[in-house]
Amino acid sequence: MKPAPFEYVAVSSVNEAVTVLQRYGTNSRIIAGGQSLLQEMNLRQTRPSFLVDINGIKDLDYIRETTNGLVIGALTRHRTVERSEIVRKICPLVQEAVKHIAHFQVRNRGTIGGSLSHNAPGAEYGVVTRLLDAEIVVVGPDGERIIPAEEFFVSHFKTDLKPNEMITEVRFPALPKETGYAFLEVTRRHGHIPIVSTAATLMLNPDDTVKEARIALGNVSNNGVPYKVKAVSRLYGQKITPDVLADLAKEIEAEVNPDPHADSEAAYIKQHSGITGRRVSEISSATYRKQVSSVLSCRALNIAYQRIKGGI
Ligand SMILES: Cc1cc2nc3c(=O)[nH]c(=O)nc-3n(C[C@H](O)[C@H](O)[C@H](O)COP(=O)(O)OP(=O)(O)OC[C@H]3O[C@@H](n4cnc5c(N)ncnc54)[C@H](O)[C@@H]3O)c2cc1C
């Protein structure tokens, strides 16, 4: 397939990009790594009249340590994050998540800004930004806005970005040294977008009871927004034991509420994999995703616990 005709503009600064986006209006789209946009254009699901190429904005490609954590420029490739010593030191969960994105060819080109803007259900960056309460910095004609991850994701493939805005940076808080963490997912095949993705962090008190625990899940909410599990708060003050995790698993299965409509449409999976109909809903039915959510969540917490105890 070939895309519909379009005009192409390459820009070299954020100001230039915003000006060009304003000039061409809603018919224009940013292109970064092109790993999601070009598929959509080739399949004619998207027909932008103007492509604004931001690959020339070299100062959007960076990873830096700050007093509070870590900042990553929007044009930073997944592969750079995967290999970064700074990410490993400050927020290793982000690195663990990125390793699950696609195949290395896609990670060589895809960017953090592109992934967050695209907001595919289950996407790894969405789940970790939501879990860690990251902030997304965007710039538009009215200047800069800082959007908490909680407000950034709006629904399947939709975010709070306005048509003339672009992401410039993502800010992650540092994970305290004593934090256990894990990222797990279920996919049809290695490198595919996840059917369910899970990120967890865990902190213990000196007596081994839970001080803080978080779990976020991708592709299990009824609105396409990465989901933060509420039931995990029941662990506070308790020790992590197989019985406690088994109870938590039941509560998570009851709590999550995957969108059954997405089964028939099978959002991303159906669009991009070429499989259709019944097979898709068998693979990613709401019931299946509910069950997988609880199993993955408890496994992730267990791994986080083992990490604290030096078992991993
Ligand atoms: C085979 C394959 C497998 C994949 N598997 C996974 C997977 O397992 N997990 C996963 O998360 N992703 C997966 N992806 C998608 C991949 O991660 C993409 O890199 C990512 O979704 C988009 O990043 P990009 O830089 O390529 O963006 P592009 O494709 O260039 O753009 C995507 C969208 O974001 C917009 N955009 C890009 N940059 C900005 C910006 N700075 N500000 C505002 N809007 C912007 C574009 O206008 C477009 O709407 C896969 C892709 C392929 C081809």
mmCIF file of N, CA and C in Angstrom, residues 222-292:
data_model
loop_
_atom_site.group_PDB
_atom_site.id
_atom_site.type_symbol
_atom_site.label_atom_id
_atom_site.label_comp_id
_atom_site.label_asym_id
_atom_site.label_seq_id
_atom_site.Cartn_x
_atom_site.Cartn_y
_atom_site.Cartn_z
ATOM 1 N N ASN A 222 -11.540 0.366 30.387
ATOM 2 C CA ASN A 222 -12.637 0.430 29.422
ATOM 3 C C ASN A 222 -12.587 1.697 28.579
ATOM 4 N N ASN A 223 -11.523 2.510 28.782
ATOM 5 C CA ASN A 223 -11.441 3.757 28.010
ATOM 6 C C ASN A 223 -10.108 3.930 27.277
ATOM 7 N N GLY A 224 -9.268 2.896 27.274
ATOM 8 C CA GLY A 224 -8.001 3.002 26.537
ATOM 9 C C GLY A 224 -6.910 3.744 27.290
ATOM 10 N N VAL A 225 -7.147 4.054 28.555
ATOM 11 C CA VAL A 225 -6.164 4.788 29.348
ATOM 12 C C VAL A 225 -5.409 3.778 30.226
ATOM 13 N N PRO A 226 -4.058 3.878 30.307
ATOM 14 C CA PRO A 226 -3.342 2.967 31.200
ATOM 15 C C PRO A 226 -3.946 3.037 32.606
ATOM 16 N N TYR A 227 -4.100 1.858 33.228
ATOM 17 C CA TYR A 227 -4.915 1.752 34.452
ATOM 18 C C TYR A 227 -4.054 1.524 35.691
ATOM 19 N N LYS A 228 -4.314 2.305 36.731
ATOM 20 C CA LYS A 228 -3.601 2.129 37.997
ATOM 21 C C LYS A 228 -4.476 1.314 38.942
ATOM 22 N N VAL A 229 -3.966 0.190 39.439
ATOM 23 C CA VAL A 229 -4.765 -0.746 40.242
ATOM 24 C C VAL A 229 -4.993 -0.187 41.647
ATOM 25 N N LYS A 230 -6.251 -0.191 42.084
ATOM 26 C CA LYS A 230 -6.578 0.346 43.412
ATOM 27 C C LYS A 230 -6.348 -0.701 44.506
ATOM 28 N N ALA A 231 -6.670 -1.964 44.177
ATOM 29 C CA ALA A 231 -6.640 -3.017 45.206
ATOM 30 C C ALA A 231 -5.264 -3.184 45.837
ATOM 31 N N VAL A 232 -4.228 -2.669 45.160
ATOM 32 C CA VAL A 232 -2.877 -2.882 45.672
ATOM 33 C C VAL A 232 -2.675 -2.217 47.035
ATOM 34 N N SER A 233 -3.498 -1.220 47.342
ATOM 35 C CA SER A 233 -3.335 -0.513 48.627
ATOM 36 C C SER A 233 -3.652 -1.447 49.805
ATOM 37 N N ARG A 234 -4.369 -2.531 49.543
ATOM 38 C CA ARG A 234 -4.680 -3.472 50.630
ATOM 39 C C ARG A 234 -3.428 -4.187 51.151
ATOM 40 N N LEU A 235 -2.338 -4.093 50.389
ATOM 41 C CA LEU A 235 -1.094 -4.753 50.821
ATOM 42 C C LEU A 235 -0.360 -3.967 51.910
ATOM 43 N N TYR A 236 -0.688 -2.663 52.026
ATOM 44 C CA TYR A 236 0.080 -1.813 52.946
ATOM 45 C C TYR A 236 0.030 -2.388 54.362
ATOM 46 N N GLY A 237 1.207 -2.536 54.963
ATOM 47 C CA GLY A 237 1.288 -3.060 56.333
ATOM 48 C C GLY A 237 1.301 -4.581 56.396
ATOM 49 N N GLN A 238 1.095 -5.234 55.247
ATOM 50 C CA GLN A 238 1.118 -6.711 55.239
ATOM 51 C C GLN A 238 2.440 -7.224 54.669
ATOM 52 N N LYS A 239 2.762 -8.475 54.988
ATOM 53 C CA LYS A 239 3.931 -9.099 54.362
ATOM 54 C C LYS A 239 3.520 -9.734 53.035
ATOM 55 N N ILE A 240 4.464 -9.781 52.092
ATOM 56 C CA ILE A 240 4.177 -10.418 50.800
ATOM 57 C C ILE A 240 4.291 -11.928 50.980
ATOM 58 N N THR A 241 3.172 -12.608 50.965
ATOM 59 C CA THR A 241 3.170 -14.074 51.076
ATOM 60 C C THR A 241 2.331 -14.636 49.923
ATOM 61 N N PRO A 242 2.455 -15.917 49.628
ATOM 62 C CA PRO A 242 1.637 -16.481 48.540
ATOM 63 C C PRO A 242 0.142 -16.282 48.788
ATOM 64 N N ASP A 243 -0.310 -16.382 50.041
ATOM 65 C CA ASP A 243 -1.744 -16.212 50.322
ATOM 66 C C ASP A 243 -2.197 -14.778 50.070
ATOM 67 N N VAL A 244 -1.359 -13.840 50.504
ATOM 68 C CA VAL A 244 -1.711 -12.418 50.302
ATOM 69 C C VAL A 244 -1.785 -12.122 48.805
ATOM 70 N N LEU A 245 -0.836 -12.650 48.036
ATOM 71 C CA LEU A 245 -0.842 -12.401 46.583
ATOM 72 C C LEU A 245 -2.033 -13.085 45.918
ATOM 73 N N ALA A 246 -2.402 -14.267 46.428
ATOM 74 C CA ALA A 246 -3.558 -14.970 45.833
ATOM 75 C C ALA A 246 -4.837 -14.153 46.059
ATOM 76 N N ASP A 247 -4.979 -13.577 47.267
ATOM 77 C CA ASP A 247 -6.158 -12.729 47.536
ATOM 78 C C ASP A 247 -6.142 -11.495 46.637
ATOM 79 N N LEU A 248 -4.950 -10.922 46.498
ATOM 80 C CA LEU A 248 -4.839 -9.717 45.656
ATOM 81 C C LEU A 248 -5.228 -10.043 44.212
ATOM 82 N N ALA A 249 -4.798 -11.201 43.739
ATOM 83 C CA ALA A 249 -5.107 -11.593 42.360
ATOM 84 C C ALA A 249 -6.622 -11.607 42.137
ATOM 85 N N LYS A 250 -7.348 -12.156 43.122
ATOM 86 C CA LYS A 250 -8.821 -12.206 42.970
ATOM 87 C C LYS A 250 -9.393 -10.794 42.922
ATOM 88 N N GLU A 251 -8.856 -9.916 43.778
ATOM 89 C CA GLU A 251 -9.391 -8.548 43.799
ATOM 90 C C GLU A 251 -9.089 -7.800 42.502
ATOM 91 N N ILE A 252 -7.897 -8.044 41.962
ATOM 92 C CA ILE A 252 -7.554 -7.350 40.704
ATOM 93 C C ILE A 252 -8.458 -7.841 39.580
ATOM 94 N N GLU A 253 -8.702 -9.131 39.548
ATOM 95 C CA GLU A 253 -9.559 -9.681 38.487
ATOM 96 C C GLU A 253 -10.962 -9.068 38.584
ATOM 97 N N ALA A 254 -11.414 -8.860 39.818
ATOM 98 C CA ALA A 254 -12.743 -8.252 39.978
ATOM 99 C C ALA A 254 -12.719 -6.762 39.641
ATOM 100 N N GLU A 255 -11.582 -6.139 39.905
ATOM 101 C CA GLU A 255 -11.510 -4.669 39.748
ATOM 102 C C GLU A 255 -11.389 -4.212 38.297
ATOM 103 N N VAL A 256 -10.538 -4.899 37.520
ATOM 104 C CA VAL A 256 -10.290 -4.372 36.176
ATOM 105 C C VAL A 256 -11.506 -4.644 35.276
ATOM 106 N N ASN A 257 -11.675 -3.742 34.345
ATOM 107 C CA ASN A 257 -12.899 -3.756 33.559
ATOM 108 C C ASN A 257 -12.565 -3.486 32.094
ATOM 109 N N PRO A 258 -11.943 -4.465 31.410
ATOM 110 C CA PRO A 258 -11.518 -4.207 30.024
ATOM 111 C C PRO A 258 -12.720 -3.905 29.121
ATOM 112 N N ASP A 259 -12.481 -3.074 28.152
ATOM 113 C CA ASP A 259 -13.529 -2.643 27.238
ATOM 114 C C ASP A 259 -13.924 -3.804 26.310
ATOM 115 N N PRO A 260 -15.116 -4.391 26.459
ATOM 116 C CA PRO A 260 -15.466 -5.530 25.589
ATOM 117 C C PRO A 260 -15.614 -5.107 24.130
ATOM 118 N N HIS A 261 -15.907 -3.825 23.898
ATOM 119 C CA HIS A 261 -16.048 -3.325 22.538
ATOM 120 C C HIS A 261 -14.729 -3.489 21.773
ATOM 121 N N ALA A 262 -13.626 -3.325 22.544
ATOM 122 C CA ALA A 262 -12.315 -3.444 21.892
ATOM 123 C C ALA A 262 -12.078 -4.859 21.395
ATOM 124 N N ASP A 263 -12.833 -5.842 21.929
ATOM 125 C CA ASP A 263 -12.677 -7.216 21.446
ATOM 126 C C ASP A 263 -13.098 -7.313 19.983
ATOM 127 N N SER A 264 -14.276 -6.754 19.699
ATOM 128 C CA SER A 264 -14.763 -6.886 18.327
ATOM 129 C C SER A 264 -13.931 -6.023 17.384
ATOM 130 N N GLU A 265 -13.518 -4.865 17.874
ATOM 131 C CA GLU A 265 -12.680 -4.029 17.012
ATOM 132 C C GLU A 265 -11.222 -4.462 17.115
ATOM 133 N N ALA A 266 -10.885 -5.039 18.274
ATOM 134 C CA ALA A 266 -9.513 -5.488 18.571
ATOM 135 C C ALA A 266 -8.490 -4.428 18.176
ATOM 136 N N ALA A 267 -8.858 -3.193 18.459
ATOM 137 C CA ALA A 267 -8.080 -1.978 18.205
ATOM 138 C C ALA A 267 -6.789 -2.219 17.424
ATOM 139 N N TYR A 268 -5.712 -2.113 18.071
ATOM 140 C CA TYR A 268 -4.409 -2.133 17.416
ATOM 141 C C TYR A 268 -4.082 -3.491 16.812
ATOM 142 N N ILE A 269 -4.403 -4.536 17.561
ATOM 143 C CA ILE A 269 -3.980 -5.869 17.137
ATOM 144 C C ILE A 269 -4.588 -6.226 15.776
ATOM 145 N N LYS A 270 -5.888 -5.991 15.667
ATOM 146 C CA LYS A 270 -6.579 -6.348 14.433
ATOM 147 C C LYS A 270 -6.092 -5.485 13.267
ATOM 148 N N GLN A 271 -5.900 -4.199 13.588
ATOM 149 C CA GLN A 271 -5.482 -3.255 12.557
ATOM 150 C C GLN A 271 -4.174 -3.671 11.918
ATOM 151 N N HIS A 272 -3.232 -4.087 12.766
ATOM 152 C CA HIS A 272 -1.868 -4.223 12.279
ATOM 153 C C HIS A 272 -1.399 -5.660 12.063
ATOM 154 N N SER A 273 -2.136 -6.627 12.548
ATOM 155 C CA SER A 273 -1.612 -7.984 12.435
ATOM 156 C C SER A 273 -2.203 -8.740 11.269
ATOM 157 N N GLY A 274 -3.324 -8.243 10.738
ATOM 158 C CA GLY A 274 -3.935 -8.937 9.604
ATOM 159 C C GLY A 274 -4.822 -10.084 10.032
ATOM 160 N N ILE A 275 -4.846 -10.456 11.340
ATOM 161 C CA ILE A 275 -5.763 -11.511 11.764
ATOM 162 C C ILE A 275 -7.118 -10.881 12.043
ATOM 163 N N THR A 276 -8.153 -11.667 11.842
ATOM 164 C CA THR A 276 -9.486 -11.077 11.914
ATOM 165 C C THR A 276 -10.431 -11.933 12.747
ATOM 166 N N GLY A 277 -11.590 -11.333 13.032
ATOM 167 C CA GLY A 277 -12.740 -12.054 13.560
ATOM 168 C C GLY A 277 -12.507 -12.773 14.864
ATOM 169 N N ARG A 278 -12.979 -14.002 14.903
ATOM 170 C CA ARG A 278 -13.054 -14.754 16.143
ATOM 171 C C ARG A 278 -11.674 -14.929 16.793
ATOM 172 N N ARG A 279 -10.679 -15.166 15.950
ATOM 173 C CA ARG A 279 -9.347 -15.433 16.477
ATOM 174 C C ARG A 279 -8.874 -14.261 17.340
ATOM 175 N N VAL A 280 -9.130 -13.044 16.879
ATOM 176 C CA VAL A 280 -8.691 -11.871 17.638
ATOM 177 C C VAL A 280 -9.365 -11.840 18.990
ATOM 178 N N SER A 281 -10.684 -12.090 19.018
ATOM 179 C CA SER A 281 -11.365 -11.978 20.300
ATOM 180 C C SER A 281 -10.967 -13.129 21.226
ATOM 181 N N GLU A 282 -10.590 -14.272 20.671
ATOM 182 C CA GLU A 282 -10.089 -15.343 21.542
ATOM 183 C C GLU A 282 -8.791 -14.907 22.201
ATOM 184 N N ILE A 283 -7.963 -14.241 21.408
ATOM 185 C CA ILE A 283 -6.651 -13.872 21.914
ATOM 186 C C ILE A 283 -6.758 -12.774 22.959
ATOM 187 N N SER A 284 -7.639 -11.845 22.745
ATOM 188 C CA SER A 284 -7.620 -10.683 23.631
ATOM 189 C C SER A 284 -9.014 -10.338 24.144
ATOM 190 N N SER A 285 -9.834 -11.340 24.438
ATOM 191 C CA SER A 285 -11.167 -11.039 24.952
ATOM 192 C C SER A 285 -11.058 -10.350 26.303
ATOM 193 N N ALA A 286 -12.114 -9.649 26.679
ATOM 194 C CA ALA A 286 -12.113 -8.942 27.968
ATOM 195 C C ALA A 286 -11.866 -9.930 29.110
ATOM 196 N N THR A 287 -12.484 -11.102 29.022
ATOM 197 C CA THR A 287 -12.325 -12.099 30.089
ATOM 198 C C THR A 287 -10.868 -12.534 30.202
ATOM 199 N N TYR A 288 -10.282 -12.774 29.049
ATOM 200 C CA TYR A 288 -8.880 -13.194 29.048
ATOM 201 C C TYR A 288 -7.994 -12.100 29.648
ATOM 202 N N ARG A 289 -8.221 -10.863 29.232
ATOM 203 C CA ARG A 289 -7.382 -9.768 29.732
ATOM 204 C C ARG A 289 -7.563 -9.547 31.228
ATOM 205 N N LYS A 290 -8.767 -9.780 31.727
ATOM 206 C CA LYS A 290 -9.016 -9.696 33.177
ATOM 207 C C LYS A 290 -8.138 -10.710 33.922
ATOM 208 N N GLN A 291 -8.168 -11.957 33.410
ATOM 209 C CA GLN A 291 -7.408 -13.022 34.088
ATOM 210 C C GLN A 291 -5.906 -12.745 34.011
ATOM 211 N N VAL A 292 -5.466 -12.337 32.825
ATOM 212 C CA VAL A 292 -4.035 -12.074 32.654
ATOM 213 C C VAL A 292 -3.592 -10.922 33.564
#
